[in-house]
mmCIF file of C-alpha atoms in Angstrom:
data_model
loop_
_atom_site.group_PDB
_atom_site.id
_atom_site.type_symbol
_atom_site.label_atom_id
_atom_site.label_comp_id
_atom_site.label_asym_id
_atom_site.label_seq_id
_atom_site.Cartn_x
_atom_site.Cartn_y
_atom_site.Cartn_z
ATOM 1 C CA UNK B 1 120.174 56.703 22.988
ATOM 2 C CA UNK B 2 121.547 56.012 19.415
ATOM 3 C CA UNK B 3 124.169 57.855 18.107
ATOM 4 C CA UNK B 4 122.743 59.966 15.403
ATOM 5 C CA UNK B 5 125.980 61.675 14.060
ATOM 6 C CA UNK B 6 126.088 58.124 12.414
ATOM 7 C CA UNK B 7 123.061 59.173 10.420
ATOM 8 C CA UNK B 8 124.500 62.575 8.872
ATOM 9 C CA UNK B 9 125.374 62.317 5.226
ATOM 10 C CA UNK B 10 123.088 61.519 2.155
ATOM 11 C CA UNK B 11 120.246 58.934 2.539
ATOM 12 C CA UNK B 12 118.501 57.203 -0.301
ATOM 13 C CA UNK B 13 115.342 55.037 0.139
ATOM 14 C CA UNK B 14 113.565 52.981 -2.613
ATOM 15 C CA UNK B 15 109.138 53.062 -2.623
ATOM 16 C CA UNK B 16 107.347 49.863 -2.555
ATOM 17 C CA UNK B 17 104.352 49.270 -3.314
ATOM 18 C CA UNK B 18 102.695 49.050 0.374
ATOM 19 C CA UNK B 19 104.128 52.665 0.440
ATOM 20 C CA UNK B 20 101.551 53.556 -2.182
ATOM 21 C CA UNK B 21 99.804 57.183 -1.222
ATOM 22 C CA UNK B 22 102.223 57.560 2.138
ATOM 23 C CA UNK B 23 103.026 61.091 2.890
ATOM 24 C CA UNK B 24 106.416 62.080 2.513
ATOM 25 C CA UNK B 25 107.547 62.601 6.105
ATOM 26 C CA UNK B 26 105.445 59.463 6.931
ATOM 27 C CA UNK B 27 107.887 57.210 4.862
ATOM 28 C CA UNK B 28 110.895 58.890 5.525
ATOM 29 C CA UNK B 29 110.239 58.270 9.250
ATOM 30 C CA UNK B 30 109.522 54.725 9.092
ATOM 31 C CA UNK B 31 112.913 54.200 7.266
ATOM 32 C CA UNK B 32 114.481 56.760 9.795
ATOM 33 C CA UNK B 33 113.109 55.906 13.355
ATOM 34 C CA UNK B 34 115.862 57.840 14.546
ATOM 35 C CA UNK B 35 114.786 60.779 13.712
ATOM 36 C CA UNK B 36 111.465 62.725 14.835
ATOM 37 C CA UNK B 37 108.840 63.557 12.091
ATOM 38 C CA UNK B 38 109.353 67.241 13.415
ATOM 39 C CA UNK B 39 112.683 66.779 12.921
ATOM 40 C CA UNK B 40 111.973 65.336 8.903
ATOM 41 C CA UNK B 41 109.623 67.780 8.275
ATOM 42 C CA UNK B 42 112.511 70.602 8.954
ATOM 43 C CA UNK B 43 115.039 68.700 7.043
ATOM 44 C CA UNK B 44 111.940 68.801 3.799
ATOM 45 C CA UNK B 45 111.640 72.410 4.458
ATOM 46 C CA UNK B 46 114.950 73.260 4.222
ATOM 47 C CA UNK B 47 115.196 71.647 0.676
ATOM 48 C CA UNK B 48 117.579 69.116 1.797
ATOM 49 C CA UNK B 49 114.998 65.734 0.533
ATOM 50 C CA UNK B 50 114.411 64.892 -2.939
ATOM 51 C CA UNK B 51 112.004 62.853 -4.873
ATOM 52 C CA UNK B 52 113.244 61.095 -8.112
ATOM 53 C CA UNK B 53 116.194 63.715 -8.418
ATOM 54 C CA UNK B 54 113.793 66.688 -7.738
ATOM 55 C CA UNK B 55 114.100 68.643 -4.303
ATOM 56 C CA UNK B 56 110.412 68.516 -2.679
ATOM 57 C CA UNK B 57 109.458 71.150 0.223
ATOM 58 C CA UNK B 58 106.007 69.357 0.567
ATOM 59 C CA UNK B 59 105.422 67.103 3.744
ATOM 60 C CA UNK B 60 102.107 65.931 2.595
ATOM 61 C CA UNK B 61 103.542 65.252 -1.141
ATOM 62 C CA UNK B 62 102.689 61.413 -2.062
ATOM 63 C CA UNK B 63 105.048 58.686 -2.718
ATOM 64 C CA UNK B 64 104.445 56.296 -5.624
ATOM 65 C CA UNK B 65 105.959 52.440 -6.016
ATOM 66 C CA UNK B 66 109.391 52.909 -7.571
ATOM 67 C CA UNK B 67 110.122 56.252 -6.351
ATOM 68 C CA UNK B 68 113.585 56.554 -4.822
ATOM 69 C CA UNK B 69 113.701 59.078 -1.922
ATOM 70 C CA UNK B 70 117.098 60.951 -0.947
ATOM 71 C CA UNK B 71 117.778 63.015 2.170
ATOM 72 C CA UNK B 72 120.773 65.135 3.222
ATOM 73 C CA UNK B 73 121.197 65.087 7.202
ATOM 74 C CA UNK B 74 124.035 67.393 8.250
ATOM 75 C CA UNK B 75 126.271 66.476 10.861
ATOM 76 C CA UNK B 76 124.270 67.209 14.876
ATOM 77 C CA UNK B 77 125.037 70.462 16.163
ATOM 78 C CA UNK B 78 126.611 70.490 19.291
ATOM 79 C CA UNK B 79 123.738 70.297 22.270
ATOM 80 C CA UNK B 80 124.820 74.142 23.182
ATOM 81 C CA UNK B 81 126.990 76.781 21.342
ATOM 82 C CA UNK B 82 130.420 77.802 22.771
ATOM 83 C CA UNK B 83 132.238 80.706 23.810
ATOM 84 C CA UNK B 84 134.700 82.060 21.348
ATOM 85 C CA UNK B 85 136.724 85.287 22.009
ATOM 86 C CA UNK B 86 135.135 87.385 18.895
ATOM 87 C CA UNK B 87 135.287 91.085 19.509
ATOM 88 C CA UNK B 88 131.933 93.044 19.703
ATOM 89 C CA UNK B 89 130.984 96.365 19.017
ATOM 90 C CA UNK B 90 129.033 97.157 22.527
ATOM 91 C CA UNK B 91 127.141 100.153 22.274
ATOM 92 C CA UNK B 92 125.441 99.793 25.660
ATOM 93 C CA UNK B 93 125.083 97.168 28.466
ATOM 94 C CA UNK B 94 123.747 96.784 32.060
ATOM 95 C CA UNK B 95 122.573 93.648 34.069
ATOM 96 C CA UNK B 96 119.523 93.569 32.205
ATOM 97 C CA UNK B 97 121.361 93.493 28.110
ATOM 98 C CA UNK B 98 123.509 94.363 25.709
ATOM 99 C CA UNK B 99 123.183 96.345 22.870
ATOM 100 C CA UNK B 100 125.322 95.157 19.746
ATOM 101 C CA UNK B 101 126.477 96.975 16.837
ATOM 102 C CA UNK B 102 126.544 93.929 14.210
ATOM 103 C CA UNK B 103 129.557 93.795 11.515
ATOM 104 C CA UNK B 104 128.321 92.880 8.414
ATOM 105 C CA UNK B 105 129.278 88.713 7.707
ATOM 106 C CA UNK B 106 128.728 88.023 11.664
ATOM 107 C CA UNK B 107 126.232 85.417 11.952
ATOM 108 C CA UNK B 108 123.808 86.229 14.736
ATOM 109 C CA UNK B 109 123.148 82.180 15.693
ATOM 110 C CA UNK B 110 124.673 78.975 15.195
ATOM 111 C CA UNK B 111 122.960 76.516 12.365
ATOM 112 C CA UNK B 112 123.534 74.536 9.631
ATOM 113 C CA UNK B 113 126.390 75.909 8.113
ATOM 114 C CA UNK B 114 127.682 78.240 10.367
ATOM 115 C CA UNK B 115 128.127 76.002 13.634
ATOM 116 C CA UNK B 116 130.180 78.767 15.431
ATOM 117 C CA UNK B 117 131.973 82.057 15.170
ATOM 118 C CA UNK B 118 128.769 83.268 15.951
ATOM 119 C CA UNK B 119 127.418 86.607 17.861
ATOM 120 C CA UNK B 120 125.904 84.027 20.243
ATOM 121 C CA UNK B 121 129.305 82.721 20.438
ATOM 122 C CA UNK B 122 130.848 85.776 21.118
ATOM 123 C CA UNK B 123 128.220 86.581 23.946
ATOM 124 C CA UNK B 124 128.656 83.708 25.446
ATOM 125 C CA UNK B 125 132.306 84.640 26.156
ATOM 126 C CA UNK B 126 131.398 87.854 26.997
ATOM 127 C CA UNK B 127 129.258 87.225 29.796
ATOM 128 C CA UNK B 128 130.673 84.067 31.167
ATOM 129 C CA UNK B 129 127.928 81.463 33.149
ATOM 130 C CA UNK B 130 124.985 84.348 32.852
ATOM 131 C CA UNK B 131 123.650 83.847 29.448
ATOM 132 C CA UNK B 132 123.227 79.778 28.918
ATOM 133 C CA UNK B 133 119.667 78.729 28.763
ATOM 134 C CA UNK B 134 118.344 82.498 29.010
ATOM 135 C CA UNK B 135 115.433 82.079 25.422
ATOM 136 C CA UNK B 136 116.364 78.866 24.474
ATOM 137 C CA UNK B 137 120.067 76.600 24.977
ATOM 138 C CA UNK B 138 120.391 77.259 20.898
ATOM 139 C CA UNK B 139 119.817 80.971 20.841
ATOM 140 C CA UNK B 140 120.871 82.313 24.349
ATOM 141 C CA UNK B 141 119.104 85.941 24.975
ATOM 142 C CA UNK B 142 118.342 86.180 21.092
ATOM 143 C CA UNK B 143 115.190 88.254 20.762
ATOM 144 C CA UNK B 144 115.514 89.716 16.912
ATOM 145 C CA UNK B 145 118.263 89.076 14.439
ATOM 146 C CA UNK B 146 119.870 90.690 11.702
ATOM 147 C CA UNK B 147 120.967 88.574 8.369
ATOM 148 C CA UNK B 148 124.262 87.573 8.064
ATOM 149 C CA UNK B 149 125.403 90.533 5.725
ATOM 150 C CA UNK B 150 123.121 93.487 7.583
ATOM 151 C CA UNK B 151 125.123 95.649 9.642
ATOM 152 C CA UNK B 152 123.857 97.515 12.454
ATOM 153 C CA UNK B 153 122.090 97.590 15.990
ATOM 154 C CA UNK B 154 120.942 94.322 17.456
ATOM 155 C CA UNK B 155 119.736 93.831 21.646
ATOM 156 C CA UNK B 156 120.777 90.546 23.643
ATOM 157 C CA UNK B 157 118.753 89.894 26.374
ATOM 158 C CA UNK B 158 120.786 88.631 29.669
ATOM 159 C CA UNK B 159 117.860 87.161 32.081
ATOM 160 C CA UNK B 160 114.851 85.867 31.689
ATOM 161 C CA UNK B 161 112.743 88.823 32.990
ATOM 162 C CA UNK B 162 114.051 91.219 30.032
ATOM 163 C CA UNK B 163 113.764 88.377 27.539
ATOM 164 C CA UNK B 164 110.092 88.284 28.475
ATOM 165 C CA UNK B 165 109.875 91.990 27.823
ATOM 166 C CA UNK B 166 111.830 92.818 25.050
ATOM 167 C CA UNK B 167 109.716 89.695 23.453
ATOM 168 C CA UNK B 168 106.093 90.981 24.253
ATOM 169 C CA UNK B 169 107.728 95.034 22.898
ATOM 170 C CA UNK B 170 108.474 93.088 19.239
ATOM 171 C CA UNK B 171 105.253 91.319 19.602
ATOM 172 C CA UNK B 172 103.640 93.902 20.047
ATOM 173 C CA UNK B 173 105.734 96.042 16.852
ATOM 174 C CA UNK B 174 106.292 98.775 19.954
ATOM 175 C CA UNK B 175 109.842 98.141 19.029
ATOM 176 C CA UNK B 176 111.627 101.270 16.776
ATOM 177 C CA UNK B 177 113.669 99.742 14.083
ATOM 178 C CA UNK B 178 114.851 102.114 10.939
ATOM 179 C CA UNK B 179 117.010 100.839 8.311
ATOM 180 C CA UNK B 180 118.838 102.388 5.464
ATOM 181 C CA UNK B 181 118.820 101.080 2.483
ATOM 182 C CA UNK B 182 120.521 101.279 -1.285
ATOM 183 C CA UNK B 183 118.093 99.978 -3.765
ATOM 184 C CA UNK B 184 118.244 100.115 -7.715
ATOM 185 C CA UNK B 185 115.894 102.658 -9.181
ATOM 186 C CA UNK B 186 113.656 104.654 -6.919
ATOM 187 C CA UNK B 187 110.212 104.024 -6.025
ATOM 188 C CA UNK B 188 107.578 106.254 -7.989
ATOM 189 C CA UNK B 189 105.970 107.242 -4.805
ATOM 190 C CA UNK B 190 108.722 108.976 -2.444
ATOM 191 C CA UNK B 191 106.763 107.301 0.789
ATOM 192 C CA UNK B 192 104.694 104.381 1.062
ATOM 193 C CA UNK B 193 104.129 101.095 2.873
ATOM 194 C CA UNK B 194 104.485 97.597 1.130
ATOM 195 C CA UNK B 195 102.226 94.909 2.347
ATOM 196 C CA UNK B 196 102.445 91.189 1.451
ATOM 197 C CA UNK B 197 101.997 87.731 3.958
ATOM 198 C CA UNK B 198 105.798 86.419 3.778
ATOM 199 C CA UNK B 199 106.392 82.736 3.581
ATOM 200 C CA UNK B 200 108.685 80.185 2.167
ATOM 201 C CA UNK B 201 109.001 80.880 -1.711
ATOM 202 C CA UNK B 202 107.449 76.832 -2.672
ATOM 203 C CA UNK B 203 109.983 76.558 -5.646
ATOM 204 C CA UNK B 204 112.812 77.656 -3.601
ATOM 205 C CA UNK B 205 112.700 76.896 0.457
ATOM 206 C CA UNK B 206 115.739 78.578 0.874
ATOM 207 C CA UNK B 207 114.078 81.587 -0.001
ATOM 208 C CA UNK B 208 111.296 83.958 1.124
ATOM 209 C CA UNK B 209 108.467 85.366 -1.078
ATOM 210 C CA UNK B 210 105.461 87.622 -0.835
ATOM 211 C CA UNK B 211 102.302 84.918 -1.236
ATOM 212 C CA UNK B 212 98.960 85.509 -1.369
ATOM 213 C CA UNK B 213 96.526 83.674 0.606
ATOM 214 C CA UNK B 214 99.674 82.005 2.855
ATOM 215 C CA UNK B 215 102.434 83.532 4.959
ATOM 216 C CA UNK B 216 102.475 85.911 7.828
ATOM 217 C CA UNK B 217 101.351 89.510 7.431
ATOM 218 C CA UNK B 218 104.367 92.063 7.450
ATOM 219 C CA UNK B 219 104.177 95.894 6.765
ATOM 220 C CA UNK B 220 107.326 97.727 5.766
ATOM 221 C CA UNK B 221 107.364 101.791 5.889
ATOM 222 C CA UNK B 222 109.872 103.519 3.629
ATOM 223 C CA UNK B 223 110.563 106.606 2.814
ATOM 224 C CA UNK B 224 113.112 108.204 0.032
ATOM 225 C CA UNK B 225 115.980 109.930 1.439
ATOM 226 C CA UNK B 226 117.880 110.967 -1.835
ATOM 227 C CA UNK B 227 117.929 109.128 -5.588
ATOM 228 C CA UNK B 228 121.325 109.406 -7.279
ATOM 229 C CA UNK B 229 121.771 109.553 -10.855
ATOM 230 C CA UNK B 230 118.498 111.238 -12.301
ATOM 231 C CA UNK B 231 120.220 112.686 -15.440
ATOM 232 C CA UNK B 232 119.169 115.707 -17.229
ATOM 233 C CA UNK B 233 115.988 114.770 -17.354
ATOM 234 C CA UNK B 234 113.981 115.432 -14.225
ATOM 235 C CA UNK B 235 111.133 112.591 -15.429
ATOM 236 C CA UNK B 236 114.308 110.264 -15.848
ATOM 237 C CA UNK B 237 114.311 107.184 -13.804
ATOM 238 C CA UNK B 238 117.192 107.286 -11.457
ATOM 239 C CA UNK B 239 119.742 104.528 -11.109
ATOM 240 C CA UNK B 240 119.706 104.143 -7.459
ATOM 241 C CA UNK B 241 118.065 105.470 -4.075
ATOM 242 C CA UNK B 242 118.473 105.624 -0.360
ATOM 243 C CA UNK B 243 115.756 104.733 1.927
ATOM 244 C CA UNK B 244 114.595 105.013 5.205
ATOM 245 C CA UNK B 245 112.706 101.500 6.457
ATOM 246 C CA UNK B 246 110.777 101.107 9.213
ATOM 247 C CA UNK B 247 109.995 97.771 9.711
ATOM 248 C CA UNK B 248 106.119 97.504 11.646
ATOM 249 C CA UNK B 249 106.231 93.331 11.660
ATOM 250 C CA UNK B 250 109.545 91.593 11.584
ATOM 251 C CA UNK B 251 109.322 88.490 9.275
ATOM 252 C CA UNK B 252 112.747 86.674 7.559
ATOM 253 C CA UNK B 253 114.065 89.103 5.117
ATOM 254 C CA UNK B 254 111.281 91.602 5.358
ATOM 255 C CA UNK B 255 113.118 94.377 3.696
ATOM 256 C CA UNK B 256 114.628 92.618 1.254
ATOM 257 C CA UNK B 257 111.690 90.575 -0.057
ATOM 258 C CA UNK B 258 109.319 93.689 -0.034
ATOM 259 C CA UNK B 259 111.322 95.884 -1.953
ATOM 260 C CA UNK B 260 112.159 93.332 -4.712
ATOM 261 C CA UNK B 261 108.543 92.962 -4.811
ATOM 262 C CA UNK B 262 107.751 96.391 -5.799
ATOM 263 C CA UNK B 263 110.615 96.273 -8.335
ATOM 264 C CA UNK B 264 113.561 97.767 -5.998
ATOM 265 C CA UNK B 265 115.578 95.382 -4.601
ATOM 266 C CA UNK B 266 118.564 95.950 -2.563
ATOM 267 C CA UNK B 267 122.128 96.983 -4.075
ATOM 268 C CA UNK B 268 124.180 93.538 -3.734
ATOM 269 C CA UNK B 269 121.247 91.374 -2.732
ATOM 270 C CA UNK B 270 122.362 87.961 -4.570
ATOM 271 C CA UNK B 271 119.492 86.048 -3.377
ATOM 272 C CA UNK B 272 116.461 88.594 -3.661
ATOM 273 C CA UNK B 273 117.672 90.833 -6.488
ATOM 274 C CA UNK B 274 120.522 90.912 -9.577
ATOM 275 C CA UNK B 275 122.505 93.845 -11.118
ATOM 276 C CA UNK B 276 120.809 96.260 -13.573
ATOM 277 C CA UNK B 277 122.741 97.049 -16.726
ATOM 278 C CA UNK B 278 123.440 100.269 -16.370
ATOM 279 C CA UNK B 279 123.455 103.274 -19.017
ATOM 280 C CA UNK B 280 126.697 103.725 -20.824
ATOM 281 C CA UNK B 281 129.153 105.635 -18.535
ATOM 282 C CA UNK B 282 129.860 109.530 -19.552
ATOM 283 C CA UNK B 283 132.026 110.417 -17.043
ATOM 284 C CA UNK B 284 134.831 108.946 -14.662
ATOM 285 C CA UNK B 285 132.303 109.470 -11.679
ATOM 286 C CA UNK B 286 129.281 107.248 -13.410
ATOM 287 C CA UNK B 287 132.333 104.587 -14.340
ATOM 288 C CA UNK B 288 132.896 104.233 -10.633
ATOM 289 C CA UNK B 289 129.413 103.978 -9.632
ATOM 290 C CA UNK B 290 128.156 101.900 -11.992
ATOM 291 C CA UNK B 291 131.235 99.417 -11.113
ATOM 292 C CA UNK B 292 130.688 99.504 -7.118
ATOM 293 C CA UNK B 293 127.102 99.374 -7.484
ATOM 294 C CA UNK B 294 127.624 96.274 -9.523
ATOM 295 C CA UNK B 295 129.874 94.564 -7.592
ATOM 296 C CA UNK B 296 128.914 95.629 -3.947
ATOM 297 C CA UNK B 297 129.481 92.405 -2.220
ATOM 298 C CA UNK B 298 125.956 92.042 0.974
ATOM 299 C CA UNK B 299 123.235 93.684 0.308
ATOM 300 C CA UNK B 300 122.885 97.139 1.193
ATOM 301 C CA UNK B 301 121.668 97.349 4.212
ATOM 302 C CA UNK B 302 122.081 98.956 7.770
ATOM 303 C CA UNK B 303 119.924 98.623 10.972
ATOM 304 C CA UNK B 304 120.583 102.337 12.315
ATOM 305 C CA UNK B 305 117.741 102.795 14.596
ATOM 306 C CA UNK B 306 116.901 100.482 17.552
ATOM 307 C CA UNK B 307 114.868 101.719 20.315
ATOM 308 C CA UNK B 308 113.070 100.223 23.210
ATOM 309 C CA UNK B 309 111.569 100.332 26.754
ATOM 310 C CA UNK B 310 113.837 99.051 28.753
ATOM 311 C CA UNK B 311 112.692 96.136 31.280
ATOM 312 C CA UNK B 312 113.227 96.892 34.477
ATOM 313 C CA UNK B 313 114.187 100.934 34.423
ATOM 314 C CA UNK B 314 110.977 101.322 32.503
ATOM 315 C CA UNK B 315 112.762 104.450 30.348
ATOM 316 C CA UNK B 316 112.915 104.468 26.477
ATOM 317 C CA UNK B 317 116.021 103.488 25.201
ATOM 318 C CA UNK B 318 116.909 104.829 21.556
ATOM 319 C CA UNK B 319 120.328 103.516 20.205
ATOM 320 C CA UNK B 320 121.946 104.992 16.191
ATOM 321 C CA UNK B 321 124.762 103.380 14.666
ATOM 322 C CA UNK B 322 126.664 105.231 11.963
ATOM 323 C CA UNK B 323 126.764 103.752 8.652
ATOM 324 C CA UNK B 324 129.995 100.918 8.295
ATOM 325 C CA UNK B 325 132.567 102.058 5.704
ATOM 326 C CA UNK B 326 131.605 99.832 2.971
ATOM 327 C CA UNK B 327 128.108 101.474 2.806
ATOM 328 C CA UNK B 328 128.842 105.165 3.416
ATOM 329 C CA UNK B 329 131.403 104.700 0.513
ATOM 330 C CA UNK B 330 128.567 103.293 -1.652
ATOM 331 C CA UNK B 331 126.338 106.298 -0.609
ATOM 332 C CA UNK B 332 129.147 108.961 -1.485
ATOM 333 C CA UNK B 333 129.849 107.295 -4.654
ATOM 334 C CA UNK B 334 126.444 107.383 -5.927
ATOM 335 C CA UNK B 335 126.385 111.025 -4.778
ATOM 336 C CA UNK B 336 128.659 111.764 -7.274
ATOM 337 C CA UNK B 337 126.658 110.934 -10.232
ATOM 338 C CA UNK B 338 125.268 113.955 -9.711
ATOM 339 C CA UNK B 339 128.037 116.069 -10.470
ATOM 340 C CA UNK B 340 129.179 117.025 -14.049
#
């Protein structure tokens, strides 16, 4: 077997002109026969290959004579993550799971970039020789994840039997998931459902975007708890609401893509939304808002509700997790805008 960690690092690779009209991942194999074209074509996706100084996504995109083709490859992961004492917030476990309450900046899996101090990690150390191999050696008894900076309720399955059926409930969207959410401004309509296939954004791999034609169907439900900040004029448009989200599908970044798509994106979402100037401040309360709001460092965003059949007893299971202390503050400071 050769020794790929050799290959990690940055890769460069010069067209001729027999390489006229090859596809990308067909001439990045032949100079990298270590490598799989499955494994290329992830490395592509992930924006980590460029074409004449210009990151491609494309697979199929065409080289030309003279083109110079570079490729990151970060170091191999280890074959399967490793315990690590982390604490965890167990709300609920039995022989079948666990039921997590997630701190927001845990990383639910090791990859690129986060290698370990991982929830998988931390399971694995948890439940000793049980969990390896139960889903997958990468992702042991990972049936849903949260983002790195969501906080809230997340289930580990610990045997194969309720991996199987906790997989076929989010299949099936008979899973109950309800999120709370802080969002600038506050949707016209105080319930509604955004729909939009999800896929890779194609200028930006790292991100995900609501394309047409492309993508995965998702569905997100939400529902206006409270807006904070409508002024003295009722018609005003407020600075900032909570919502209720119900997710029916479960795509990468649901939440967060759909409601920067309808012009609401999450409080402190760097990737999928950016700080609104806000009105001059009056009042010691709207200076404090305004300046959280502003800098709130994840996005706002807390997986409250999870509930499920469970596998074997056959009863539903319905879990809540209280909002952290980061978010409630946000919530109470908005609140006061309100007062005078």
């Amino acid at each position: 077997m050769p020794d790929n960690s050799l290959l990690s690092g940055i890769r460069e690779f010069g067209a001729a002109e027999m390489h006229r009209g090859w596809r990308l991942d067909h001439f990045l194999a032949m100079n990298l026969p270590q490598l799989s074209r499955s494994r290329l074509q992830g490395l592509i996706a992930q924006g980590r290959v460029t074409l004449n100084g210009e990151t491609i996504g494309d697979p199929n995109k065409r080289v030309k004579p003279a083109d110079v083709v570079a490729i990151s490859i970060p170091p191999p992961q280890p074959a399967a993550p490793q315990p690590q004492n982390i604490p965890l917030a167990i709300r609920y476990e039995d022989s079948d799971l666990i039921v997590i309450d997630k701190p927001a900046g845990l990383v639910v899996h090791p990859a690129a970039g986060n290698l370990d101090g991982t929830l998988v990690n931390a399971v694995l150390a948890h439940c000793g020789d049980s969990l390896p191999g139960i889903g997958g050696v990468a992702r042991p008894g990972i049936v849903h994840r949260l983002d790195k900076d969501t906080s809230g309720l997340l289930v580990v399955a610990k045997n194969e039997r309720a991996m199987r059926s906790l997989a076929k409930q989010f299949a099936a969207h008979a899973v109950e998931r309800v999120y709370n959410a802080v969002v600038w401004g506050c949707p016209r309509s105080y319930e509604g459902v955004v729909e939009g296939n999800l896929g890779r954004n194609p200028f930006d791999r790292k991100r995900m975007a609501v394309l047409r034609g492309q993508g995965k169907p998702a569905r997100t439900h939400y529902r206006v708890l409270e807006k904070f900040g409508k002024g003295r004029d009722a018609a005003a448009q407020a600075f900032a609401a909570l919502l209720d989200c119900r997710l029916e599908t479960g795509r990468t970044h649901q939440i967060r893509v759909h409601l920067a798509h309808i012009g609401h994106p999450l409080i402190g979402d760097s990737t999928y939304g950016r700080s609104r100037q806000p009105p001059r401040a009056k009042t010691q309360a709207e200076a404090t808002a305004y300046g959280l709001a502003g800098n709130f460092p994840r996005q706002a965003l807390h997986a409250g509700v999870l509930g499920f059949v469970h596998p074997s007893q056959h009863a539903k299971l319905r879990f809540e997790s209280p909002w952290p202390e980061d978010f409630a503050r946000l919530v109470k400071v908005l609140r006061g805008l309100g007062e005078e």
